[in-house]
Tab-separated table of C-alpha atoms and ligand atoms in Angstrom:
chain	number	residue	atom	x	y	z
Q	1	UNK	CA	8.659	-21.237	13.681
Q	2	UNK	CA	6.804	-18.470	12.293
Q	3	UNK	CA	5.911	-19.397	8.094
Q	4	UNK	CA	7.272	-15.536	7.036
Q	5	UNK	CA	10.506	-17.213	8.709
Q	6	UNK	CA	9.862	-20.514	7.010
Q	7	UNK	CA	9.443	-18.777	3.150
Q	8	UNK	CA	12.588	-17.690	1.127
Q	9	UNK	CA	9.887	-15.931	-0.704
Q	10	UNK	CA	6.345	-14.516	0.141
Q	11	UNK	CA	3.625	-15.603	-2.214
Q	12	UNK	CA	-0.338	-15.028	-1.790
Q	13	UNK	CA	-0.346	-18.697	-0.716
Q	14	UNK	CA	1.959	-17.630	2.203
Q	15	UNK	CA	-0.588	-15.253	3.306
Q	16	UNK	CA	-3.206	-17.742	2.841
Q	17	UNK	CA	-1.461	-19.976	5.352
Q	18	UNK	CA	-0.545	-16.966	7.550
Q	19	UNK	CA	-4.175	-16.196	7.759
Q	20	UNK	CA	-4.980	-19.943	8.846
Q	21	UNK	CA	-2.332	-20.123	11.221
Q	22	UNK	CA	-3.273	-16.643	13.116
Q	23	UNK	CA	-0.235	-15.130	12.024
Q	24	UNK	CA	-0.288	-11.370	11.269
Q	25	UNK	CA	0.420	-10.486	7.907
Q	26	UNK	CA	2.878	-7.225	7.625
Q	27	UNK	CA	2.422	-4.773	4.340
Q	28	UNK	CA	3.949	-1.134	3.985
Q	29	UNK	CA	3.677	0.898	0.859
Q	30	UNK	CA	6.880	2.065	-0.797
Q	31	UNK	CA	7.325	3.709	-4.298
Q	32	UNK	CA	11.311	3.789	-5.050
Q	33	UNK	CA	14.128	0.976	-5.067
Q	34	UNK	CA	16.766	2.643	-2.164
Q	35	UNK	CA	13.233	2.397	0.093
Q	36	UNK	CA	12.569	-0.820	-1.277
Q	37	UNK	CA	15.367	-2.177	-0.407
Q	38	UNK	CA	15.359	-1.432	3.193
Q	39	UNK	CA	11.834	-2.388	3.648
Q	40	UNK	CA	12.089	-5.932	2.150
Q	41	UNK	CA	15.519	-6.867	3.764
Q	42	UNK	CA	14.058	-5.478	7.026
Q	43	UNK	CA	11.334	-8.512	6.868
Q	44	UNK	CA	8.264	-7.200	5.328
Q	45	UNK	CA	5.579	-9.618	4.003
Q	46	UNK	CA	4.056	-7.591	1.215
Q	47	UNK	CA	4.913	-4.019	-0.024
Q	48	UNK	CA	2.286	-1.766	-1.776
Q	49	UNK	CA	3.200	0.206	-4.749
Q	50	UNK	CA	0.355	2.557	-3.863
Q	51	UNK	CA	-1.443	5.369	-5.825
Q	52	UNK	CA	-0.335	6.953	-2.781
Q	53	UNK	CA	2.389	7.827	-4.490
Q	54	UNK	CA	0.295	10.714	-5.737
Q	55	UNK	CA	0.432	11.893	-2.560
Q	56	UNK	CA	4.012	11.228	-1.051
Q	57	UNK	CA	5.872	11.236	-4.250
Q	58	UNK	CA	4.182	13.793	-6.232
Q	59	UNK	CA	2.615	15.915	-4.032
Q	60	UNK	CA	-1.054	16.048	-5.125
Q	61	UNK	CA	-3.707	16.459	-3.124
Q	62	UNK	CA	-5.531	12.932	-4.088
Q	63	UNK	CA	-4.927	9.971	-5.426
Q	64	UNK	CA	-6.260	10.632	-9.126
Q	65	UNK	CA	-3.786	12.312	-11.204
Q	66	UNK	CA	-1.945	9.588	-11.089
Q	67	UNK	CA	-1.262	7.545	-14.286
Q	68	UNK	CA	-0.679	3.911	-15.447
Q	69	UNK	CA	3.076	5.260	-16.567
Q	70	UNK	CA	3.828	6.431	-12.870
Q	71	UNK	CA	2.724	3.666	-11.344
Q	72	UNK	CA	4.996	1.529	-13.366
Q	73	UNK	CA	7.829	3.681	-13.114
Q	74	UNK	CA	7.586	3.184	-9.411
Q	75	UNK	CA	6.920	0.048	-9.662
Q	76	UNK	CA	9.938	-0.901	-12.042
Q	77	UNK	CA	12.231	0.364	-9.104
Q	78	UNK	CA	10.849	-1.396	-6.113
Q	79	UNK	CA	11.033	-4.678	-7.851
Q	80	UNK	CA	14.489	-4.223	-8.980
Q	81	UNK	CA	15.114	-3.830	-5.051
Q	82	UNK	CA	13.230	-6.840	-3.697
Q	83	UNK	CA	13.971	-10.195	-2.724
Q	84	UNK	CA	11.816	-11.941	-0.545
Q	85	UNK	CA	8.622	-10.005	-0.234
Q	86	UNK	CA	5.791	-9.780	-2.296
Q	87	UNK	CA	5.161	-6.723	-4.300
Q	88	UNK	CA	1.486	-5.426	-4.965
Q	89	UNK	CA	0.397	-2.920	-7.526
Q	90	UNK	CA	-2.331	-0.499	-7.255
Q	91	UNK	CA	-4.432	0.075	-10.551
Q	92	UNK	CA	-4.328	3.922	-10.683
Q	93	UNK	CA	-7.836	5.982	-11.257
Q	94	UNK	CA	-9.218	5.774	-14.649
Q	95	UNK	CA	-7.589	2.494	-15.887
Q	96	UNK	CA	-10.400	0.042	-14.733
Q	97	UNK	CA	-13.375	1.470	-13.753
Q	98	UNK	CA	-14.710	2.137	-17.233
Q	99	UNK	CA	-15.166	-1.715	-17.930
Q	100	UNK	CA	-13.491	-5.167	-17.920
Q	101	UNK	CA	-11.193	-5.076	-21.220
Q	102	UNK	CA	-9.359	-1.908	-19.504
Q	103	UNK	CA	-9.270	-3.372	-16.626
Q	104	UNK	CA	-7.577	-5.973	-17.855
Q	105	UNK	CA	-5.326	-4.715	-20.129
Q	106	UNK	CA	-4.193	-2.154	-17.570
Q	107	UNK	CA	-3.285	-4.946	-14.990
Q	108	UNK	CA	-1.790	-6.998	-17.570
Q	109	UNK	CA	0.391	-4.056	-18.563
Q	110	UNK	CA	1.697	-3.528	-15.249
Q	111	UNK	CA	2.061	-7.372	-14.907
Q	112	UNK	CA	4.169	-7.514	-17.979
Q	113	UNK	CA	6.125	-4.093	-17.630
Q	114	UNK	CA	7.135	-4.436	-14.445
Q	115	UNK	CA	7.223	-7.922	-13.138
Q	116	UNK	CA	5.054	-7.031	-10.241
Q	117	UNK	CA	3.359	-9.855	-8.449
Q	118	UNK	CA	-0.402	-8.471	-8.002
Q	119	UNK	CA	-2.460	-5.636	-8.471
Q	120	UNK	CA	-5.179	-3.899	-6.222
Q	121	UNK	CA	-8.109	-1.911	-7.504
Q	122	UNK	CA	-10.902	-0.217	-5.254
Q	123	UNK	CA	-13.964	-0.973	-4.769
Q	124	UNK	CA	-17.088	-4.055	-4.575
Q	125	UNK	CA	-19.749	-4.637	-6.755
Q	126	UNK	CA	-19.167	-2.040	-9.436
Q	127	UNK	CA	-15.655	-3.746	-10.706
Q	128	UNK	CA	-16.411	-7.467	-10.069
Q	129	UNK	CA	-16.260	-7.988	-13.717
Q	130	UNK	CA	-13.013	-6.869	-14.175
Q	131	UNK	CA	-12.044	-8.451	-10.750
Q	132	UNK	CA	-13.228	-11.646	-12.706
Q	133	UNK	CA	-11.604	-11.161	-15.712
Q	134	UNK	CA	-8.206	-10.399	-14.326
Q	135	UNK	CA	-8.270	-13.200	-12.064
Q	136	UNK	CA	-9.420	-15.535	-15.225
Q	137	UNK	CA	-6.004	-14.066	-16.701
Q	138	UNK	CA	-3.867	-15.702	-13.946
Q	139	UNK	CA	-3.552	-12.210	-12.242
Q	140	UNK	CA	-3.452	-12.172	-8.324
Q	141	UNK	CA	-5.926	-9.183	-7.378
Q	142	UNK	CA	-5.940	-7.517	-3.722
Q	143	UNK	CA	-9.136	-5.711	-3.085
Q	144	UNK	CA	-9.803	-2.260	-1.385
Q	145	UNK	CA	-12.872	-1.728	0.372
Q	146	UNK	CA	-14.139	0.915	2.923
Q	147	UNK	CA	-12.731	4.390	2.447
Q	148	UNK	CA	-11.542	4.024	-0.968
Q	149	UNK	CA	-9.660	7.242	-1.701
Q	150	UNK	CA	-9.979	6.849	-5.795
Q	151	UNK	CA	-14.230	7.821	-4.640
Q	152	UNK	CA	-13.279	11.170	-2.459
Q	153	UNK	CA	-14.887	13.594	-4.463
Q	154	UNK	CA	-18.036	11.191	-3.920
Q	155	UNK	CA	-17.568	10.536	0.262
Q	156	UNK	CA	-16.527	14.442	-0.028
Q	157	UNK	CA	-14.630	13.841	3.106
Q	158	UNK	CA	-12.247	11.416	4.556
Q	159	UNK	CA	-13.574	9.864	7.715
Q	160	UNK	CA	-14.369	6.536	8.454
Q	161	UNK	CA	-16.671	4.647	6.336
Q	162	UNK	CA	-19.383	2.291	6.808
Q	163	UNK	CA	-20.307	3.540	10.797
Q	164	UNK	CA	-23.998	3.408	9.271
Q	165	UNK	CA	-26.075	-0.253	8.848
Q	166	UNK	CA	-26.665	0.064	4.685
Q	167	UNK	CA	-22.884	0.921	4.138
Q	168	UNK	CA	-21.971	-1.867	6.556
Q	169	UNK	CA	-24.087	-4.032	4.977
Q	170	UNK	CA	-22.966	-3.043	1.451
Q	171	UNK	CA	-19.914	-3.437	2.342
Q	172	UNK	CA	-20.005	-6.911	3.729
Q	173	UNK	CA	-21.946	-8.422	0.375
Q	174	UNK	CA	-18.938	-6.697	-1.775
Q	175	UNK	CA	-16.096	-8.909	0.617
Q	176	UNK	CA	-18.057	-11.979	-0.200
Q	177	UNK	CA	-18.067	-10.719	-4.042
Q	178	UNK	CA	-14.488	-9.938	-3.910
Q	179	UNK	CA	-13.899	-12.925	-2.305
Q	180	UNK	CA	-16.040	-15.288	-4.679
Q	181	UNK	CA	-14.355	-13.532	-7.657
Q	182	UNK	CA	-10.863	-14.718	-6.534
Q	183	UNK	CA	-9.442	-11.926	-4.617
Q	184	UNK	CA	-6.318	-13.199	-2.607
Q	185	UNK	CA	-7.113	-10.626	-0.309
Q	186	UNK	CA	-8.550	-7.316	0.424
Q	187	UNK	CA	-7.936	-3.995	2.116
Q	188	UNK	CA	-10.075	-2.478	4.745
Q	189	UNK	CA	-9.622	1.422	5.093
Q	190	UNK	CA	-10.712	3.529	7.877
Q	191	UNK	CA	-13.857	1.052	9.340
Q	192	UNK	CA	-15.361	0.399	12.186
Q	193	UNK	CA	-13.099	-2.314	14.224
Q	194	UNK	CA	-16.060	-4.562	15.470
Q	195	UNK	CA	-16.956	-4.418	11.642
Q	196	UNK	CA	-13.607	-5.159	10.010
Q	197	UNK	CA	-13.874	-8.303	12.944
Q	198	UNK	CA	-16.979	-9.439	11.973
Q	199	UNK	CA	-15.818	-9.157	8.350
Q	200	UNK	CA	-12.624	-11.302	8.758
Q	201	UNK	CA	-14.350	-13.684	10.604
Q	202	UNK	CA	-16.794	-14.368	7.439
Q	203	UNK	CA	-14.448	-14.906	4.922
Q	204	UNK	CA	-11.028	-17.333	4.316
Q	205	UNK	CA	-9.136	-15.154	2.639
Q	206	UNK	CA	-7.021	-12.199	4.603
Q	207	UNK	CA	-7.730	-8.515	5.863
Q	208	UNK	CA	-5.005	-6.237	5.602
Q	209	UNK	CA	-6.321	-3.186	7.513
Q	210	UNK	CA	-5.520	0.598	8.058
Q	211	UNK	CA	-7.693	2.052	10.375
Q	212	UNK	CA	-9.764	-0.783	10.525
Q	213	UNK	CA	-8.357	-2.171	14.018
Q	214	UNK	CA	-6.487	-5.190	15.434
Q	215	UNK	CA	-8.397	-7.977	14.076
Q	216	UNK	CA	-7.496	-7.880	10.605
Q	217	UNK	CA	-5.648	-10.311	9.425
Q	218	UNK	CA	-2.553	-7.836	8.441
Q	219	UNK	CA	-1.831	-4.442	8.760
Q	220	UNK	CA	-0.918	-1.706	5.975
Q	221	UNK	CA	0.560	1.980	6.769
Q	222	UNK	CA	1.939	4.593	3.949
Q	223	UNK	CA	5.669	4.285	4.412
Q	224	UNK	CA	5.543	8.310	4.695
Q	225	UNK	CA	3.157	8.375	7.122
Q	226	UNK	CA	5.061	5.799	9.473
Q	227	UNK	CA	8.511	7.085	9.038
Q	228	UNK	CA	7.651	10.610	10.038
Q	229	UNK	CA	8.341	12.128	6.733
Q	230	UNK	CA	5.385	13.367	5.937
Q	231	UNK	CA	4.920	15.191	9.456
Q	232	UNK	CA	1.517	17.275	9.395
Q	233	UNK	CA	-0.280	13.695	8.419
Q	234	UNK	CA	-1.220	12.466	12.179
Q	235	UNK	CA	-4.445	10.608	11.552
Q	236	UNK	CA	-5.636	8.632	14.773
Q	237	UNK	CA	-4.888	4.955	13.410
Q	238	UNK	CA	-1.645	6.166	12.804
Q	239	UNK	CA	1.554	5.037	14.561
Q	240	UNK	CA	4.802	6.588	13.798
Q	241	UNK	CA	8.021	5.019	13.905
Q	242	UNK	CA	10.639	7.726	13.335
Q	243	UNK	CA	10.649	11.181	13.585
Q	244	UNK	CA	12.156	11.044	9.832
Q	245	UNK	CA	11.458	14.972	9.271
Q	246	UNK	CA	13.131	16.321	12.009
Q	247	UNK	CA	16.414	13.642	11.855
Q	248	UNK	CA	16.428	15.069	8.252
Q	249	UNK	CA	16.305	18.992	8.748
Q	250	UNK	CA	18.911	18.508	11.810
Q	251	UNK	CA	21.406	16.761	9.321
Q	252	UNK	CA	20.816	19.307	6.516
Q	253	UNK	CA	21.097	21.909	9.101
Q	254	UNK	CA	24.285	20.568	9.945
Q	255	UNK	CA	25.624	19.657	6.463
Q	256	UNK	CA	24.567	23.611	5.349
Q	257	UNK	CA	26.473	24.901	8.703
Q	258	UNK	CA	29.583	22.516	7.943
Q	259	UNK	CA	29.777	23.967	4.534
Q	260	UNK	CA	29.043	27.316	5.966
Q	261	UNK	CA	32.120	26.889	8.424
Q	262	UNK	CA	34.859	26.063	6.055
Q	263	UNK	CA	34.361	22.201	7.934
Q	264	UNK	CA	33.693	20.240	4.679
Q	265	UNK	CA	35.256	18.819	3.195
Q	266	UNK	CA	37.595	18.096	5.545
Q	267	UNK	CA	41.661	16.684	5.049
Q	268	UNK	CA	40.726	12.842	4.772
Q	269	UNK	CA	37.223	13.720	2.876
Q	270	UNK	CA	39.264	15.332	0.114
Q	271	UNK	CA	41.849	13.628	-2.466
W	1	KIV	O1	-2.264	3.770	-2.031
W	1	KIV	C1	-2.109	3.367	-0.869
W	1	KIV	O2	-1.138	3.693	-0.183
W	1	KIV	C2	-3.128	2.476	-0.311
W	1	KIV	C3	-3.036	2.144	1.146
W	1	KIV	C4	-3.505	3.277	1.962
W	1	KIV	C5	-3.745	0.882	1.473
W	1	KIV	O3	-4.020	2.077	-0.999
C-alpha cells in the first residue's frame, strides 16, 4: 500500500517517508476554498497557496504586488476546504527578505491567521537566517530554488536557470544550506533535469520540481496552468489536463444563447 493511502492526513513527515520509500510526492497550487476542495478530496499530497496568485487571481504581470493580506485571504479559504492534504504558504515579496525578525513575524502571522501548515520563501544563502529563525519557531519551511520568480527583474527573463557551472554550483551549496537549516523540503523551478537529479540524490529531504524533470522527488504545477484556464500559458514542462477555457466559453455561450432564446428558465427550473 502506497503511505498517501496509508495517512488520514499528510504531514512533512509523510513526505519524508514518501521520499525514502521512492514514492512521488503530488503538490498543485490553489488559492480559493470551492478549488480547494476538489483538489484535496481528489487525493493531492500538498497544495501551494502560491504568490502565484498574483498572477492567476489578480492578474499581474509578476509575482510582487502581492501582499501578506492576500496571501492570507487566500489562504483562510483553502484551509477552510481541506481535509487530508497539507497546505503550504508562500511568503509574498517584501515580507522576509529585509532580515530575520520580518521574516519571522511574517510567517508567524500567516501561521497564526490562517492555520496553514508551512510556509515557502525563495531563495539560498541570502535568507538562511530567517530560514533558521523560523524553523527555531517550530515553523515547517519549504524552500524555492532555481528560477525564483520573486528575483525576475534581476534574471530579466524567465528561462531556465542554472544551465551554467557557477549557478549550478551556487545552487547546489544553497540545497545543502536549506537543507542544514531545517527545510522540510524545497522547490526546484525551471533547471536542468540531470541537475535537479544530481541534486536529489545529495540530500534526504524531498524535491518538488516544475520544470526541473522526472527525478524530483514530487512534482508542482499552477492549478491554472494545468486545468487549461489560463490558455496562452503553454510553457514546455507544462502538461495540461483540461481544456478548462474552452469547456467554459462553450457553456457561457450556451447559457447566453438559452437566455437569448426564451429557453431559461424553463417550466421545472421556475417556482
Ligand atoms: O507561486 C507558485 O505558484 C509557486 C510554484 C510555481 C512553485 O511558487
Amino acid at each position: 500500500m502506497s503511505i498517501h493511502k496509508e495517512v488520514k492526513k499528510i504531514t512533512t513527515n509523510t513526505l519524508q517517508k514518501m521520499k525514502q520509500s521512492g514514492e512521488k510526492i503530488s503538490m498543485l497550487t490553489a488559492y480559493d476554498f470551492s478549488f480547494a476542495k476538489i483538489i484535496d478530496n481528489a487525493g493531492i499530497d500538498v497544495i501551494l497557496v502560491g504568490d502565484s496568485a498574483s498572477n492567476v487571481m489578480a492578474g499581474h504581470e509578476t509575482t510582487l504586488p502581492i501582499t501578506l493580506e492576500q496571501m492570507i485571504y487566500h489562504a483562510q479559504s483553502v484551509i477552510r476546504a481541506v481535509n487530508r492534504c497539507l497546505v503550504v504558504v508562500d511568503l509574498p515579496f517584501g515580507t522576509y527578505q529585509s532580515n530575520s525578525d520580518i521574516a519571522l513575524a511574517s510567517a508567524i502571522r500567516i501561521m497564526k491567521e490562517t492555520g496553514a501548515h508551512a510556509i515557502k520563501l525563495e531563495g539560498g544563502e541570502e535568507v538562511i537566517e530567517s530560514v533558521k529563525r523560523i524553523v527555531g519557531a517550530g515553523i515547517p519551511v519549504m524552500g524555492h530554488l532555481g528560477l525564483t520568480p520573486q528575483s525576475i527583474y534581476k534574471f530579466g527573463t524567465y528561462t531556465v536557470r542554472a544551465k551554467e557551472e557557477a549557478e549550478a554550483n551556487k545552487l547546489k551549496n544553497d540545497i545543502k544550506l536549506l537543507e542544514n537549516a531545517g527545510c522540510f523540503a524545497v522547490v526546484l523551478e525551471k533547471i536542468p533535469a540531470s541537475l535537479a537529479k544530481e541534486v536529489s540524490q545529495s540530500i534526504q529531504i524531498p524535491t518538488i520540481g516544475i520544470g526541473a524533470g522526472k527525478d524530483c522527488d514530487g512534482q508542482v504545477l499552477v492549478m491554472h496552468d494545468m486545468l487549461g484556464i489560463n490558455a496562452e500559458f503553454k510553457p514546455r514542462f507544462l502538461r495540461q489536463y483540461l481544456d478548462m477555457a474552452t469547456l467554459t466559453t462553450q457553456a457561457v455561450q450556451q447559457y447566453v444563447h438559452d437566455i437569448k432564446h426564451h429557453n431559461f428558465p424553463n417550466e421545472k427550473e421556475s417556482y
